[in-house]
């Protein structure tokens, strides 16, 4: 298994345009929320597919890094709660919010990659679908002045960001 640094560096190589990174701050949360909404309505014995996917994802993130894994677990728990809440809505509202968030989120992603001039990372490696949310959390932490050493290592390997 690749380390968190390796995963984030690989992902960052597809994301050096600041406009693309900015679209990811909207698109990726919308996609995560949409997946939680859509998977929350599918359950067996009170355990939803969203719970199973969130637990598996949290375990993966914690295996990569305890601190970032804890942050991702909080994000997953919050979006799981939101997804479970929306799953109680009428079928039409549930589908509209779930599919609408999914489509709008991916719209932001593809606009960002048009700015970047590169395909999304998941096209070359499906693990990019899991690393995207971690990338957003890491970029937020870097913007807040946290994890400077990690940020420096990623920028050294992936290159600087540009407009």
PDB file of C-alpha atoms in Angstrom:
ATOM      1  CA  UNK A   1       0.000   0.000   0.000  1.00  0.00           C
ATOM      2  CA  UNK A   2       1.282   3.459  -0.894  1.00  0.00           C
ATOM      3  CA  UNK A   3       1.879   5.911   1.944  1.00  0.00           C
ATOM      4  CA  UNK A   4      -0.273   8.989   2.404  1.00  0.00           C
ATOM      5  CA  UNK A   5       2.562  11.159   1.066  1.00  0.00           C
ATOM      6  CA  UNK A   6       2.787   9.007  -2.060  1.00  0.00           C
ATOM      7  CA  UNK A   7      -0.986   9.053  -2.574  1.00  0.00           C
ATOM      8  CA  UNK A   8      -1.271  12.821  -2.074  1.00  0.00           C
ATOM      9  CA  UNK A   9       1.753  13.501  -4.284  1.00  0.00           C
ATOM     10  CA  UNK A  10       0.374  11.359  -7.098  1.00  0.00           C
ATOM     11  CA  UNK A  11      -3.000  13.066  -6.775  1.00  0.00           C
ATOM     12  CA  UNK A  12      -1.385  16.525  -6.591  1.00  0.00           C
ATOM     13  CA  UNK A  13       0.369  15.966  -9.927  1.00  0.00           C
ATOM     14  CA  UNK A  14      -3.083  16.153 -11.540  1.00  0.00           C
ATOM     15  CA  UNK A  15      -3.976  19.262  -9.529  1.00  0.00           C
ATOM     16  CA  UNK A  16      -1.503  22.140  -9.834  1.00  0.00           C
ATOM     17  CA  UNK A  17      -3.890  24.811 -11.150  1.00  0.00           C
ATOM     18  CA  UNK A  18      -5.349  26.765  -8.214  1.00  0.00           C
ATOM     19  CA  UNK A  19      -8.679  27.132 -10.028  1.00  0.00           C
ATOM     20  CA  UNK A  20      -8.910  23.351 -10.290  1.00  0.00           C
ATOM     21  CA  UNK A  21      -8.089  22.978  -6.605  1.00  0.00           C
ATOM     22  CA  UNK A  22     -10.769  25.591  -5.798  1.00  0.00           C
ATOM     23  CA  UNK A  23     -13.405  23.672  -7.770  1.00  0.00           C
ATOM     24  CA  UNK A  24     -12.465  20.563  -5.796  1.00  0.00           C
ATOM     25  CA  UNK A  25     -13.396  22.347  -2.561  1.00  0.00           C
ATOM     26  CA  UNK A  26     -16.965  22.451  -3.896  1.00  0.00           C
ATOM     27  CA  UNK A  27     -17.160  19.410  -6.155  1.00  0.00           C
ATOM     28  CA  UNK A  28     -15.658  16.758  -3.915  1.00  0.00           C
ATOM     29  CA  UNK A  29     -17.780  17.551  -0.842  1.00  0.00           C
ATOM     30  CA  UNK A  30     -20.886  17.516  -3.059  1.00  0.00           C
ATOM     31  CA  UNK A  31     -19.921  14.120  -4.468  1.00  0.00           C
ATOM     32  CA  UNK A  32     -19.209  12.681  -1.003  1.00  0.00           C
ATOM     33  CA  UNK A  33     -22.550  14.004   0.258  1.00  0.00           C
ATOM     34  CA  UNK A  34     -24.327  12.616  -2.824  1.00  0.00           C
ATOM     35  CA  UNK A  35     -22.813   9.165  -2.354  1.00  0.00           C
ATOM     36  CA  UNK A  36     -23.802   9.183   1.319  1.00  0.00           C
ATOM     37  CA  UNK A  37     -27.350  10.233   0.409  1.00  0.00           C
ATOM     38  CA  UNK A  38     -27.742   7.598  -2.288  1.00  0.00           C
ATOM     39  CA  UNK A  39     -26.170   4.753  -0.292  1.00  0.00           C
ATOM     40  CA  UNK A  40     -28.026   5.585   2.925  1.00  0.00           C
ATOM     41  CA  UNK A  41     -31.315   4.365   1.555  1.00  0.00           C
ATOM     42  CA  UNK A  42     -29.942   0.871   0.871  1.00  0.00           C
ATOM     43  CA  UNK A  43     -29.786  -1.105   4.113  1.00  0.00           C
ATOM     44  CA  UNK A  44     -29.963  -4.569   5.600  1.00  0.00           C
ATOM     45  CA  UNK A  45     -30.819  -5.087   9.272  1.00  0.00           C
ATOM     46  CA  UNK A  46     -30.485  -1.344   9.927  1.00  0.00           C
ATOM     47  CA  UNK A  47     -26.976  -1.108   8.479  1.00  0.00           C
ATOM     48  CA  UNK A  48     -26.854   1.027   5.358  1.00  0.00           C
ATOM     49  CA  UNK A  49     -24.455   0.648   2.491  1.00  0.00           C
ATOM     50  CA  UNK A  50     -23.310   4.185   3.336  1.00  0.00           C
ATOM     51  CA  UNK A  51     -22.282   3.008   6.823  1.00  0.00           C
ATOM     52  CA  UNK A  52     -20.307   0.111   5.371  1.00  0.00           C
ATOM     53  CA  UNK A  53     -18.606   2.327   2.764  1.00  0.00           C
ATOM     54  CA  UNK A  54     -17.830   5.001   5.372  1.00  0.00           C
ATOM     55  CA  UNK A  55     -16.378   2.483   7.814  1.00  0.00           C
ATOM     56  CA  UNK A  56     -14.199   0.935   5.111  1.00  0.00           C
ATOM     57  CA  UNK A  57     -13.044   4.360   3.953  1.00  0.00           C
ATOM     58  CA  UNK A  58     -12.299   5.495   7.510  1.00  0.00           C
ATOM     59  CA  UNK A  59     -10.201   2.381   8.121  1.00  0.00           C
ATOM     60  CA  UNK A  60      -8.247   3.070   4.931  1.00  0.00           C
ATOM     61  CA  UNK A  61      -7.653   6.733   5.864  1.00  0.00           C
ATOM     62  CA  UNK A  62      -6.559   5.798   9.396  1.00  0.00           C
ATOM     63  CA  UNK A  63      -4.166   3.208   7.947  1.00  0.00           C
ATOM     64  CA  UNK A  64      -2.645   5.983   5.821  1.00  0.00           C
ATOM     65  CA  UNK A  65      -2.291   8.456   8.693  1.00  0.00           C
ATOM     66  CA  UNK A  66      -3.900   8.565  12.128  1.00  0.00           C
ATOM     67  CA  UNK A  67      -4.351  12.322  12.320  1.00  0.00           C
ATOM     68  CA  UNK A  68      -5.708  12.773   8.815  1.00  0.00           C
ATOM     69  CA  UNK A  69      -7.649   9.542   9.242  1.00  0.00           C
ATOM     70  CA  UNK A  70      -9.332  10.994  12.313  1.00  0.00           C
ATOM     71  CA  UNK A  71     -10.213  14.156  10.384  1.00  0.00           C
ATOM     72  CA  UNK A  72     -11.618  12.103   7.521  1.00  0.00           C
ATOM     73  CA  UNK A  73     -13.622   9.994   9.970  1.00  0.00           C
ATOM     74  CA  UNK A  74     -15.245  13.167  11.316  1.00  0.00           C
ATOM     75  CA  UNK A  75     -16.022  14.294   7.754  1.00  0.00           C
ATOM     76  CA  UNK A  76     -17.461  10.881   6.911  1.00  0.00           C
ATOM     77  CA  UNK A  77     -19.552  10.820  10.093  1.00  0.00           C
ATOM     78  CA  UNK A  78     -20.997  14.260   9.330  1.00  0.00           C
ATOM     79  CA  UNK A  79     -21.815  13.389   5.731  1.00  0.00           C
ATOM     80  CA  UNK A  80     -23.192  10.006   6.831  1.00  0.00           C
ATOM     81  CA  UNK A  81     -25.556  11.788   9.217  1.00  0.00           C
ATOM     82  CA  UNK A  82     -26.623  14.139   6.414  1.00  0.00           C
ATOM     83  CA  UNK A  83     -27.088  11.232   4.002  1.00  0.00           C
ATOM     84  CA  UNK A  84     -29.157   9.279   6.534  1.00  0.00           C
ATOM     85  CA  UNK A  85     -31.326  12.331   7.150  1.00  0.00           C
ATOM     86  CA  UNK A  86     -31.982  12.904   3.450  1.00  0.00           C
ATOM     87  CA  UNK A  87     -32.652   9.178   2.968  1.00  0.00           C
ATOM     88  CA  UNK A  88     -35.796   9.633   5.097  1.00  0.00           C
ATOM     89  CA  UNK A  89     -37.229  12.159   2.620  1.00  0.00           C
ATOM     90  CA  UNK A  90     -39.718  11.225  -0.064  1.00  0.00           C
ATOM     91  CA  UNK A  91     -38.383   9.222  -2.994  1.00  0.00           C
ATOM     92  CA  UNK A  92     -38.453  12.267  -5.259  1.00  0.00           C
ATOM     93  CA  UNK A  93     -36.671  14.548  -2.813  1.00  0.00           C
ATOM     94  CA  UNK A  94     -34.091  11.855  -1.983  1.00  0.00           C
ATOM     95  CA  UNK A  95     -33.325  11.252  -5.661  1.00  0.00           C
ATOM     96  CA  UNK A  96     -33.286  14.950  -6.528  1.00  0.00           C
ATOM     97  CA  UNK A  97     -30.869  15.794  -3.721  1.00  0.00           C
ATOM     98  CA  UNK A  98     -28.706  12.707  -4.209  1.00  0.00           C
ATOM     99  CA  UNK A  99     -28.473  12.743  -7.992  1.00  0.00           C
ATOM    100  CA  UNK A 100     -28.487  16.540  -8.155  1.00  0.00           C
ATOM    101  CA  UNK A 101     -25.541  16.812  -5.780  1.00  0.00           C
ATOM    102  CA  UNK A 102     -23.721  14.080  -7.684  1.00  0.00           C
ATOM    103  CA  UNK A 103     -24.158  15.751 -11.072  1.00  0.00           C
ATOM    104  CA  UNK A 104     -23.330  19.250  -9.816  1.00  0.00           C
ATOM    105  CA  UNK A 105     -20.289  17.933  -7.927  1.00  0.00           C
ATOM    106  CA  UNK A 106     -18.923  16.189 -11.008  1.00  0.00           C
ATOM    107  CA  UNK A 107     -19.680  19.306 -13.041  1.00  0.00           C
ATOM    108  CA  UNK A 108     -17.378  21.286 -10.775  1.00  0.00           C
ATOM    109  CA  UNK A 109     -14.738  18.562 -11.102  1.00  0.00           C
ATOM    110  CA  UNK A 110     -14.781  18.587 -14.883  1.00  0.00           C
ATOM    111  CA  UNK A 111     -14.703  22.399 -15.059  1.00  0.00           C
ATOM    112  CA  UNK A 112     -11.667  22.325 -12.775  1.00  0.00           C
ATOM    113  CA  UNK A 113      -9.919  19.772 -14.936  1.00  0.00           C
ATOM    114  CA  UNK A 114     -10.668  21.897 -18.010  1.00  0.00           C
ATOM    115  CA  UNK A 115      -8.720  24.694 -16.287  1.00  0.00           C
ATOM    116  CA  UNK A 116      -5.972  22.203 -15.441  1.00  0.00           C
ATOM    117  CA  UNK A 117      -5.820  20.719 -18.908  1.00  0.00           C
ATOM    118  CA  UNK A 118      -5.410  17.250 -17.392  1.00  0.00           C
ATOM    119  CA  UNK A 119      -7.724  14.317 -16.853  1.00  0.00           C
ATOM    120  CA  UNK A 120      -8.908  13.512 -13.314  1.00  0.00           C
ATOM    121  CA  UNK A 121      -6.538  11.324 -11.290  1.00  0.00           C
ATOM    122  CA  UNK A 122      -9.045   8.485 -10.931  1.00  0.00           C
ATOM    123  CA  UNK A 123      -8.895   7.856 -14.693  1.00  0.00           C
ATOM    124  CA  UNK A 124      -5.414   6.370 -14.211  1.00  0.00           C
ATOM    125  CA  UNK A 125      -5.988   4.898 -10.744  1.00  0.00           C
ATOM    126  CA  UNK A 126      -9.399   4.341  -9.170  1.00  0.00           C
ATOM    127  CA  UNK A 127      -7.943   4.918  -5.688  1.00  0.00           C
ATOM    128  CA  UNK A 128      -8.031   8.585  -6.715  1.00  0.00           C
ATOM    129  CA  UNK A 129     -11.745   8.484  -5.899  1.00  0.00           C
ATOM    130  CA  UNK A 130     -10.793   7.899  -2.236  1.00  0.00           C
ATOM    131  CA  UNK A 131      -7.804  10.239  -2.263  1.00  0.00           C
ATOM    132  CA  UNK A 132      -9.822  13.213  -3.570  1.00  0.00           C
ATOM    133  CA  UNK A 133     -11.582  13.909  -0.262  1.00  0.00           C
ATOM    134  CA  UNK A 134      -8.295  13.433   1.607  1.00  0.00           C
ATOM    135  CA  UNK A 135      -6.637  15.888  -0.801  1.00  0.00           C
ATOM    136  CA  UNK A 136      -9.271  18.528  -0.005  1.00  0.00           C
ATOM    137  CA  UNK A 137      -8.765  18.040   3.747  1.00  0.00           C
ATOM    138  CA  UNK A 138      -4.978  18.182   3.288  1.00  0.00           C
ATOM    139  CA  UNK A 139      -5.200  21.338   1.156  1.00  0.00           C
ATOM    140  CA  UNK A 140      -7.393  22.940   3.814  1.00  0.00           C
ATOM    141  CA  UNK A 141      -4.875  22.035   6.494  1.00  0.00           C
ATOM    142  CA  UNK A 142      -2.041  23.479   4.385  1.00  0.00           C
ATOM    143  CA  UNK A 143      -4.018  26.712   3.899  1.00  0.00           C
ATOM    144  CA  UNK A 144      -4.423  26.904   7.687  1.00  0.00           C
ATOM    145  CA  UNK A 145      -0.660  26.579   8.149  1.00  0.00           C
ATOM    146  CA  UNK A 146      -0.714  22.952   9.295  1.00  0.00           C
ATOM    147  CA  UNK A 147       1.466  20.060   8.089  1.00  0.00           C
ATOM    148  CA  UNK A 148       4.096  22.343   6.539  1.00  0.00           C
ATOM    149  CA  UNK A 149       6.593  19.507   6.103  1.00  0.00           C
ATOM    150  CA  UNK A 150       4.076  17.350   4.248  1.00  0.00           C
ATOM    151  CA  UNK A 151       3.070  20.297   2.084  1.00  0.00           C
ATOM    152  CA  UNK A 152       6.694  21.041   1.221  1.00  0.00           C
ATOM    153  CA  UNK A 153       7.320  17.407   0.263  1.00  0.00           C
ATOM    154  CA  UNK A 154       4.261  17.312  -1.988  1.00  0.00           C
ATOM    155  CA  UNK A 155       5.110  20.599  -3.704  1.00  0.00           C
ATOM    156  CA  UNK A 156       8.726  19.458  -4.171  1.00  0.00           C
ATOM    157  CA  UNK A 157       7.566  16.264  -5.877  1.00  0.00           C
ATOM    158  CA  UNK A 158       4.483  17.506  -7.743  1.00  0.00           C
ATOM    159  CA  UNK A 159       5.571  21.045  -8.526  1.00  0.00           C
ATOM    160  CA  UNK A 160       4.190  24.417  -7.469  1.00  0.00           C
ATOM    161  CA  UNK A 161       0.607  25.493  -8.029  1.00  0.00           C
ATOM    162  CA  UNK A 162      -0.217  28.152 -10.616  1.00  0.00           C
ATOM    163  CA  UNK A 163      -3.222  30.219 -11.696  1.00  0.00           C
TER     164      UNK A 163
END
